[in-house]
Amino acid sequence: MCMLLKNAMVFENGAFEKQDLIISDGIIKAVGKNLFSNSAKVIDLDGLTVFSGFVDVHVHLREPGFFYKETIKSGTAAAARGGYTTVFSMPNLKPCPDSLQNLKNQLDIIKKDALINVVPYGTITVGQNGESLSDMEDMADKVCGFSDDGRGVQSRELMLSAMERAKKLNKIIVAHCEDNSLLKGGYIHDGVYAKKNGHKGICSESEWGPIKRDIELLKKSGCKYHVCHVSAKESVELIRKAKAEGVDITCETGPHYLTLNDEMIENDGRFKMNPPIRSEEDRLALIEGIKDGTIDMIATDHAPHSAEEKSSGLKDSLMGVVGLETAFAVLYTELVKKDVISLKKLTELLTFNAGRRFNLNVGIREGEPANITVFDLNEEYAVNPDEFLSKGRATPFKDKKVYGRCKLTVSNGKIVYNEL
């Protein structure tokens, strides 16, 4: 398909510029003013803003194995509706991608059903059981990195071995940092809400303790390392210090950690995720972390479950909320419109920093893949989970008034979401 996008306010390099784009054969062929094409389908984007397609390095697509929660087709449709053109799929699947044969199950579905770019992780350990390393060498050229997300690697020795192998393969270790010995049956943050309402809490050390351990191991191994879903102030400080010491470490946090604290939650499964929403002090530390570059990326940790699995309150619902269809609007409303960070900074956190870390082609430039998304930044609406394209409906942002609605997403030159 050949498209001519007219009158677009293109946001690139921190500035708006009214430009036209010609897209053909999956590539941005031209960017400029007053462009013309005899053969192109013309789409008028007057009053709308064009961004490079967002990148989410932490998404649970649930297939193979748990298609009743989500499929690659429904998950990538949700991603496209949220403005994402690339997602990295987490490996807690059945079978999990701990060998090339198991990875192929997922790759085959991606090839058949994905609407956008999907790059899988391989597991760190066989079966994510934390006992022996996966077939990392066989999978290395087909995965973006290695993660046991959903489970922390408890063994110091095994994690060091994984780092050393990843270093030889020039791949990144992407760590779910959680010390099981400190959980003690907790299921929300060990803070104000838990104490007031008689819930079992999860201490912050269960997150920052493994981060501290792994930073020590990184100094020995020298491998590339990325921390999943940072939620605690101590984690931010540890990563800040490690970066200052030259450790090759990056990290992400999620929209819910940046915009909510534990005094805002309710006894509803849509507020339950791992790690949990923590205190206001933690939230403010995360804000400082994104401002000063300690936190590199915002990832949704989109983790859909069935309605039944999320219907039993905080104690008995499964961990995980969805986020692909709300992330940009929530962050734009709470961080950009309230002058916490700039729109340029938000695009770095959603797109460009991930591109640099994981060697992706991102940006709106001639000759680059046509991965773009178009938003009406002035449209206000209430988040309605019934409209989601994801099979998951559990979001802490239900009924929240937000600005910024996705109108069009183009992945590799194909329209994959269209609300024009």
Coordinates of C-alpha atoms in Angstrom, one line a residue:
M1 CA 0.0 0.0 0.0
C2 CA 1.2 3.5 -0.8
M3 CA -0.1 6.3 1.5
L4 CA 0.3 10.0 1.5
L5 CA -0.3 11.4 5.0
K6 CA -1.1 15.1 4.6
N7 CA -1.0 18.0 7.1
A8 CA 0.5 16.0 9.9
M9 CA 2.0 17.6 13.0
V10 CA 5.1 15.4 13.2
F11 CA 6.7 15.2 16.7
E12 CA 10.3 14.3 16.2
N13 CA 13.4 15.4 18.1
G14 CA 11.4 17.2 20.7
A15 CA 9.5 19.6 18.3
F16 CA 6.3 19.8 16.3
E17 CA 6.6 20.4 12.5
K18 CA 3.8 20.3 10.0
Q19 CA 4.8 17.8 7.3
D20 CA 3.6 15.3 4.8
L21 CA 4.7 11.7 4.7
I22 CA 4.8 9.2 1.8
I23 CA 4.8 5.6 2.8
S24 CA 5.3 2.7 0.3
D25 CA 6.5 -0.9 0.5
G26 CA 6.7 -0.7 4.2
I27 CA 9.2 2.2 4.2
I28 CA 8.9 6.0 4.7
K29 CA 9.8 7.2 1.2
A30 CA 9.6 11.0 1.8
V31 CA 9.1 13.5 4.6
G32 CA 8.5 17.1 3.7
K33 CA 6.1 19.8 2.8
N34 CA 3.5 19.9 0.0
L35 CA 4.3 16.3 -1.1
F36 CA 2.3 14.8 -4.0
S37 CA 1.8 11.3 -5.3
N38 CA -0.4 10.1 -8.2
S39 CA -0.7 6.5 -6.8
A40 CA -1.0 7.1 -3.1
K41 CA -4.1 6.9 -0.9
V42 CA -4.4 10.3 0.7
I43 CA -5.1 10.5 4.4
D44 CA -5.6 14.0 5.9
L45 CA -4.2 14.3 9.4
D46 CA -5.0 18.0 10.0
G47 CA -5.1 18.7 13.7
L48 CA -3.5 15.4 14.7
T49 CA 0.0 14.5 15.9
V50 CA 2.3 11.8 14.4
F51 CA 4.8 10.0 16.6
S52 CA 7.2 7.2 15.9
G53 CA 5.5 4.0 16.9
F54 CA 5.9 3.2 20.6
V55 CA 8.0 0.3 21.8
D56 CA 7.0 -1.8 24.8
V57 CA 9.8 -4.1 26.1
H58 CA 7.5 -5.9 28.6
V59 CA 4.3 -7.5 27.3
H60 CA 2.5 -10.7 28.2
L61 CA 0.8 -12.1 25.1
R62 CA 0.0 -15.4 26.8
E63 CA 0.2 -17.5 23.7
P64 CA 1.0 -20.4 23.4
G65 CA -0.5 -21.9 26.5
F66 CA -3.0 -19.4 27.9
F67 CA -5.0 -18.2 24.9
Y68 CA -8.1 -17.7 27.1
K69 CA -6.3 -14.7 28.8
E70 CA -4.9 -13.2 25.5
T71 CA -3.7 -14.3 22.1
I72 CA -1.0 -12.8 19.9
K73 CA -3.7 -11.5 17.6
S74 CA -5.8 -9.8 20.4
G75 CA -2.7 -8.6 22.2
T76 CA -1.1 -7.0 19.2
A77 CA -4.5 -5.5 18.2
A78 CA -4.6 -3.9 21.7
A79 CA -1.0 -2.7 21.2
A80 CA -1.8 -1.1 17.9
R81 CA -4.8 0.7 19.5
G82 CA -2.4 2.1 22.1
G83 CA 0.1 3.4 19.5
Y84 CA 2.6 0.6 19.8
T85 CA 4.3 -0.9 16.7
T86 CA 6.8 -3.1 18.5
V87 CA 6.4 -5.2 21.7
F88 CA 8.7 -7.7 23.4
S89 CA 6.8 -10.8 24.5
M90 CA 7.6 -12.3 27.9
P91 CA 8.3 -16.0 28.2
N92 CA 6.0 -17.3 30.9
L93 CA 4.1 -19.5 28.4
K94 CA 3.3 -23.1 27.9
P95 CA 5.6 -24.4 26.7
C96 CA 8.0 -21.7 27.8
P97 CA 10.7 -20.7 25.3
D98 CA 13.6 -22.5 27.0
S99 CA 14.7 -24.3 23.8
L100 CA 14.7 -23.6 20.1
Q101 CA 11.9 -26.1 19.6
N102 CA 9.7 -24.5 22.2
L103 CA 10.5 -21.0 20.9
K104 CA 9.4 -22.1 17.4
N105 CA 5.8 -22.6 18.7
Q106 CA 5.6 -19.0 19.5
L107 CA 7.5 -17.7 16.4
D108 CA 5.0 -19.6 14.2
I109 CA 2.0 -17.9 15.8
I110 CA 3.7 -14.5 15.6
K111 CA 4.3 -15.0 11.9
K112 CA 0.7 -15.9 11.3
D113 CA -1.2 -13.6 13.6
A114 CA 0.8 -10.6 14.8
L115 CA -0.4 -7.2 13.6
I116 CA 2.8 -5.4 14.7
N117 CA 6.4 -6.3 15.4
V118 CA 6.7 -8.9 18.1
V119 CA 10.1 -10.0 19.4
P120 CA 10.2 -12.8 22.0
Y121 CA 12.4 -13.3 25.0
G122 CA 13.9 -16.7 25.7
T123 CA 14.0 -17.9 29.3
I124 CA 17.0 -17.8 31.5
T125 CA 16.3 -21.2 33.0
V126 CA 14.7 -24.5 31.9
G127 CA 11.0 -24.3 32.6
Q128 CA 11.6 -21.1 34.5
N129 CA 12.4 -23.4 37.4
G130 CA 15.6 -21.6 38.5
E131 CA 17.6 -24.9 38.5
S132 CA 19.5 -25.1 35.2
L133 CA 20.1 -22.7 32.3
S134 CA 18.1 -22.8 29.1
D135 CA 19.4 -23.5 25.6
M136 CA 20.6 -19.9 25.3
E137 CA 23.0 -20.5 22.5
D138 CA 20.4 -22.1 20.2
M139 CA 17.9 -19.3 20.8
A140 CA 20.3 -16.3 20.8
D141 CA 19.7 -15.0 17.3
K142 CA 15.9 -15.2 17.5
V143 CA 15.3 -13.5 20.8
C144 CA 15.7 -9.9 22.2
G145 CA 17.2 -11.2 25.4
F146 CA 16.7 -13.7 28.2
S147 CA 14.3 -13.4 31.1
D148 CA 12.5 -15.5 33.7
D149 CA 9.9 -12.8 34.1
G150 CA 7.3 -13.7 36.7
R151 CA 10.0 -15.5 38.7
G152 CA 13.2 -14.2 40.1
V153 CA 16.3 -16.3 39.7
Q154 CA 17.0 -17.1 43.4
S155 CA 20.4 -18.7 43.0
R156 CA 23.4 -16.2 43.0
E157 CA 25.6 -18.8 41.3
L158 CA 23.0 -19.6 38.6
M159 CA 22.5 -15.9 37.8
L160 CA 26.2 -15.4 37.5
S161 CA 26.4 -18.3 35.0
A162 CA 23.6 -16.9 33.0
M163 CA 25.3 -13.5 32.9
E164 CA 28.5 -15.0 31.7
R165 CA 26.8 -16.9 28.9
A166 CA 24.8 -13.9 27.9
K167 CA 28.0 -11.9 27.8
K168 CA 29.5 -14.4 25.3
L169 CA 26.4 -14.2 23.2
N170 CA 26.2 -10.4 23.3
K171 CA 22.6 -10.7 24.7
I172 CA 20.9 -8.9 27.5
I173 CA 19.7 -10.4 30.8
V174 CA 16.2 -8.9 31.6
A175 CA 15.6 -9.6 35.3
H176 CA 12.4 -10.0 37.3
C177 CA 14.0 -9.1 40.7
E178 CA 12.2 -10.8 43.5
D179 CA 13.5 -12.6 46.6
N180 CA 11.0 -15.3 47.4
S181 CA 12.2 -15.7 51.0
L182 CA 10.9 -12.2 51.8
L183 CA 7.4 -12.5 50.3
K184 CA 5.8 -14.3 53.3
G185 CA 2.4 -14.6 51.7
G186 CA 2.1 -10.9 50.8
Y187 CA 0.1 -9.7 47.9
I188 CA 0.1 -5.8 48.0
H189 CA 2.7 -3.3 49.2
D190 CA 3.6 -3.4 52.9
G191 CA 2.4 0.1 53.5
V192 CA -0.5 2.3 54.7
Y193 CA -3.4 0.5 52.9
A194 CA -2.2 -3.0 53.9
K195 CA -1.9 -2.0 57.6
K196 CA -5.2 -0.1 57.7
N197 CA -7.2 -2.9 56.0
G198 CA -5.5 -6.1 57.4
H199 CA -3.8 -7.2 54.2
K200 CA -0.5 -9.1 54.0
G201 CA 2.2 -6.8 52.6
I202 CA 5.2 -7.3 50.3
C203 CA 8.3 -5.5 51.5
S204 CA 10.4 -3.4 49.1
E205 CA 13.5 -5.3 50.0
S206 CA 12.1 -8.3 48.1
E207 CA 12.7 -6.2 45.0
W208 CA 15.8 -4.1 45.8
G209 CA 17.7 -7.0 47.5
P210 CA 18.1 -9.0 44.2
I211 CA 18.9 -5.8 42.3
K212 CA 21.8 -5.2 44.8
R213 CA 23.0 -8.8 44.4
D214 CA 22.8 -8.6 40.6
I215 CA 24.7 -5.3 40.4
E216 CA 27.6 -7.1 42.3
L217 CA 27.4 -9.9 39.8
L218 CA 27.4 -7.5 36.9
K219 CA 30.7 -6.1 38.0
K220 CA 32.1 -9.6 37.7
S221 CA 30.5 -10.6 34.5
G222 CA 30.3 -7.4 32.5
C223 CA 27.1 -8.4 30.7
K224 CA 24.2 -6.2 29.6
Y225 CA 21.4 -6.1 32.1
H226 CA 17.9 -4.7 32.3
V227 CA 15.7 -4.5 35.4
C228 CA 11.9 -5.1 34.9
H229 CA 9.2 -3.1 36.5
V230 CA 11.1 -1.0 39.1
S231 CA 8.7 0.1 41.9
A232 CA 10.7 1.0 45.0
K233 CA 12.8 4.0 45.9
E234 CA 15.7 1.9 47.1
S235 CA 15.8 0.2 43.6
V236 CA 16.1 3.6 41.9
E237 CA 19.0 4.7 44.1
L238 CA 20.8 1.4 43.6
I239 CA 20.5 1.7 39.8
R240 CA 21.5 5.3 39.9
K241 CA 24.7 4.5 41.8
A242 CA 25.5 1.5 39.6
K243 CA 25.2 3.7 36.4
A244 CA 27.5 6.3 37.9
E245 CA 30.0 3.5 38.5
G246 CA 29.8 2.4 34.8
V247 CA 27.8 -0.7 35.2
D248 CA 25.9 -1.7 32.0
I249 CA 22.4 -1.5 33.5
T250 CA 19.1 -0.1 32.3
C251 CA 15.6 -0.4 33.8
E252 CA 11.9 0.2 33.3
T253 CA 9.0 1.2 35.4
G254 CA 5.2 1.2 34.6
P255 CA 2.5 3.8 34.2
H256 CA 0.7 2.6 37.4
Y257 CA 3.8 3.0 39.5
L258 CA 4.3 6.6 38.2
T259 CA 0.7 7.8 38.7
L260 CA -0.7 5.9 41.7
N261 CA 0.3 5.2 45.3
D262 CA -0.9 2.5 47.7
E263 CA -3.4 4.9 49.4
M264 CA -5.3 5.1 46.1
I265 CA -5.9 1.4 45.7
E266 CA -9.2 -0.5 46.4
N267 CA -10.0 -4.0 47.3
D268 CA -10.4 -5.0 43.7
G269 CA -8.3 -7.3 41.5
R270 CA -7.6 -4.4 39.0
F271 CA -5.2 -2.9 41.6
K272 CA -3.2 -6.1 42.0
M273 CA 0.1 -6.6 40.2
N274 CA 3.6 -7.7 40.9
P275 CA 5.5 -5.7 42.1
P276 CA 2.7 -3.9 43.8
I277 CA 1.8 -0.2 43.7
R278 CA 3.9 1.3 46.5
S279 CA 4.0 4.5 48.6
E280 CA 3.8 8.1 47.6
E281 CA 7.5 8.4 48.6
D282 CA 8.3 5.5 46.2
R283 CA 6.2 7.1 43.4
L284 CA 8.1 10.4 43.8
A285 CA 11.4 8.6 43.7
L286 CA 10.4 7.0 40.4
I287 CA 9.4 10.4 39.0
E288 CA 12.9 11.7 39.9
G289 CA 14.3 8.6 38.3
I290 CA 12.7 9.2 34.9
K291 CA 13.6 12.9 35.1
D292 CA 17.4 12.3 35.7
G293 CA 17.7 9.3 33.4
T294 CA 18.1 6.6 36.0
I295 CA 14.9 5.0 34.7
D296 CA 15.3 4.5 31.0
M297 CA 11.9 3.2 29.8
I298 CA 8.3 3.0 30.6
A299 CA 6.9 -0.4 29.9
T300 CA 3.3 -1.5 30.5
D301 CA 3.9 -5.0 31.9
H302 CA 0.6 -5.7 30.1
A303 CA -0.6 -8.9 31.9
P304 CA -4.1 -10.0 31.0
H305 CA -6.2 -12.5 32.9
S306 CA -9.7 -13.7 32.6
A307 CA -12.5 -11.8 34.4
E308 CA -12.9 -14.7 36.8
E309 CA -9.2 -14.7 37.7
K310 CA -9.4 -11.0 38.6
S311 CA -12.8 -11.0 40.4
S312 CA -11.7 -12.1 43.9
G313 CA -10.3 -8.9 45.4
L314 CA -6.8 -8.1 46.4
K315 CA -6.1 -11.3 48.3
D316 CA -7.3 -13.9 45.9
S317 CA -7.1 -12.4 42.4
L318 CA -4.2 -13.2 40.2
M319 CA -1.4 -10.7 39.8
G320 CA -1.4 -8.5 36.7
V321 CA -3.2 -5.7 34.9
V322 CA -3.5 -4.6 31.3
G323 CA -1.9 -1.4 30.0
L324 CA -1.3 -1.3 26.3
E325 CA -4.5 0.7 25.5
T326 CA -4.1 3.2 28.3
A327 CA -0.4 3.9 28.7
F328 CA 0.1 6.9 26.5
A329 CA -3.1 8.7 27.5
V330 CA -2.5 8.2 31.2
L331 CA 1.1 9.3 31.0
Y332 CA 0.4 12.3 28.7
T333 CA -2.4 13.4 31.1
E334 CA -0.6 12.9 34.4
L335 CA 3.0 13.7 33.5
V336 CA 3.0 15.9 30.4
K337 CA -0.1 18.1 30.8
K338 CA 0.8 18.6 34.4
D339 CA 4.3 19.7 33.5
V340 CA 6.1 16.9 35.3
I341 CA 8.0 15.9 32.2
S342 CA 8.1 17.1 28.6
L343 CA 6.5 15.4 25.7
K344 CA 10.0 14.9 24.3
K345 CA 11.0 13.1 27.5
L346 CA 7.9 10.9 27.3
T347 CA 8.7 9.8 23.7
E348 CA 12.2 8.9 24.9
L349 CA 10.8 6.8 27.6
L350 CA 8.2 5.1 25.4
T351 CA 10.3 4.7 22.2
F352 CA 13.8 6.0 21.7
N353 CA 15.6 4.7 24.7
A354 CA 14.3 1.2 24.1
G355 CA 15.4 1.5 20.5
R356 CA 18.9 2.4 21.5
R357 CA 19.1 -0.3 24.2
F358 CA 17.8 -3.1 22.0
N359 CA 19.1 -2.0 18.6
L360 CA 15.8 -1.1 16.9
N361 CA 15.2 1.2 14.0
V362 CA 12.9 3.9 15.4
G363 CA 12.1 7.4 14.2
I364 CA 10.3 9.2 11.4
R365 CA 13.0 9.4 8.7
E366 CA 13.2 8.7 5.0
G367 CA 14.4 5.1 4.4
E368 CA 13.3 3.8 7.8
P369 CA 10.5 1.3 8.4
A370 CA 7.1 2.9 8.4
N371 CA 6.2 2.4 12.1
I372 CA 4.1 5.4 13.2
T373 CA 1.1 6.3 15.4
V374 CA -1.3 9.2 15.2
F375 CA -3.0 10.8 18.2
D376 CA -5.5 13.5 18.8
L377 CA -3.9 15.1 21.9
N378 CA -6.9 17.3 22.6
E379 CA -9.5 14.6 22.8
E380 CA -10.7 13.9 26.3
Y381 CA -12.5 10.7 27.3
A382 CA -13.0 8.2 30.1
V383 CA -11.1 4.9 30.1
N384 CA -13.7 2.2 29.3
P385 CA -12.4 -1.4 29.6
D386 CA -15.4 -2.6 27.7
E387 CA -13.9 -1.0 24.6
F388 CA -10.5 -2.7 24.9
L389 CA -9.3 -5.0 22.1
S390 CA -7.3 -6.9 24.7
K391 CA -9.1 -9.9 26.2
G392 CA -8.0 -8.5 29.6
R393 CA -10.2 -5.8 31.2
A394 CA -8.5 -5.3 34.6
T395 CA -7.0 -1.8 34.7
P396 CA -6.5 0.5 37.7
F397 CA -7.5 3.4 35.4
K398 CA -11.1 2.4 34.8
D399 CA -13.3 5.5 34.3
K400 CA -10.3 7.8 34.6
K401 CA -10.6 11.0 32.4
V402 CA -7.6 11.2 30.1
Y403 CA -6.4 13.2 27.1
G404 CA -4.9 11.7 23.9
R405 CA -6.7 9.2 21.8
C406 CA -5.0 7.0 19.2
K407 CA -6.5 7.6 15.7
L408 CA -4.2 5.6 13.4
T409 CA -1.3 3.2 13.8
V410 CA 0.8 2.0 10.9
S411 CA 3.2 -1.0 11.3
N412 CA 5.7 -1.7 8.5
G413 CA 3.6 0.3 6.1
K414 CA 0.3 -1.4 6.9
I415 CA -2.6 0.2 8.7
V416 CA -3.2 -1.9 11.8
Y417 CA -5.5 0.4 13.7
N418 CA -7.8 3.1 12.3
E419 CA -10.2 5.4 14.0
L420 CA -10.2 8.2 11.5

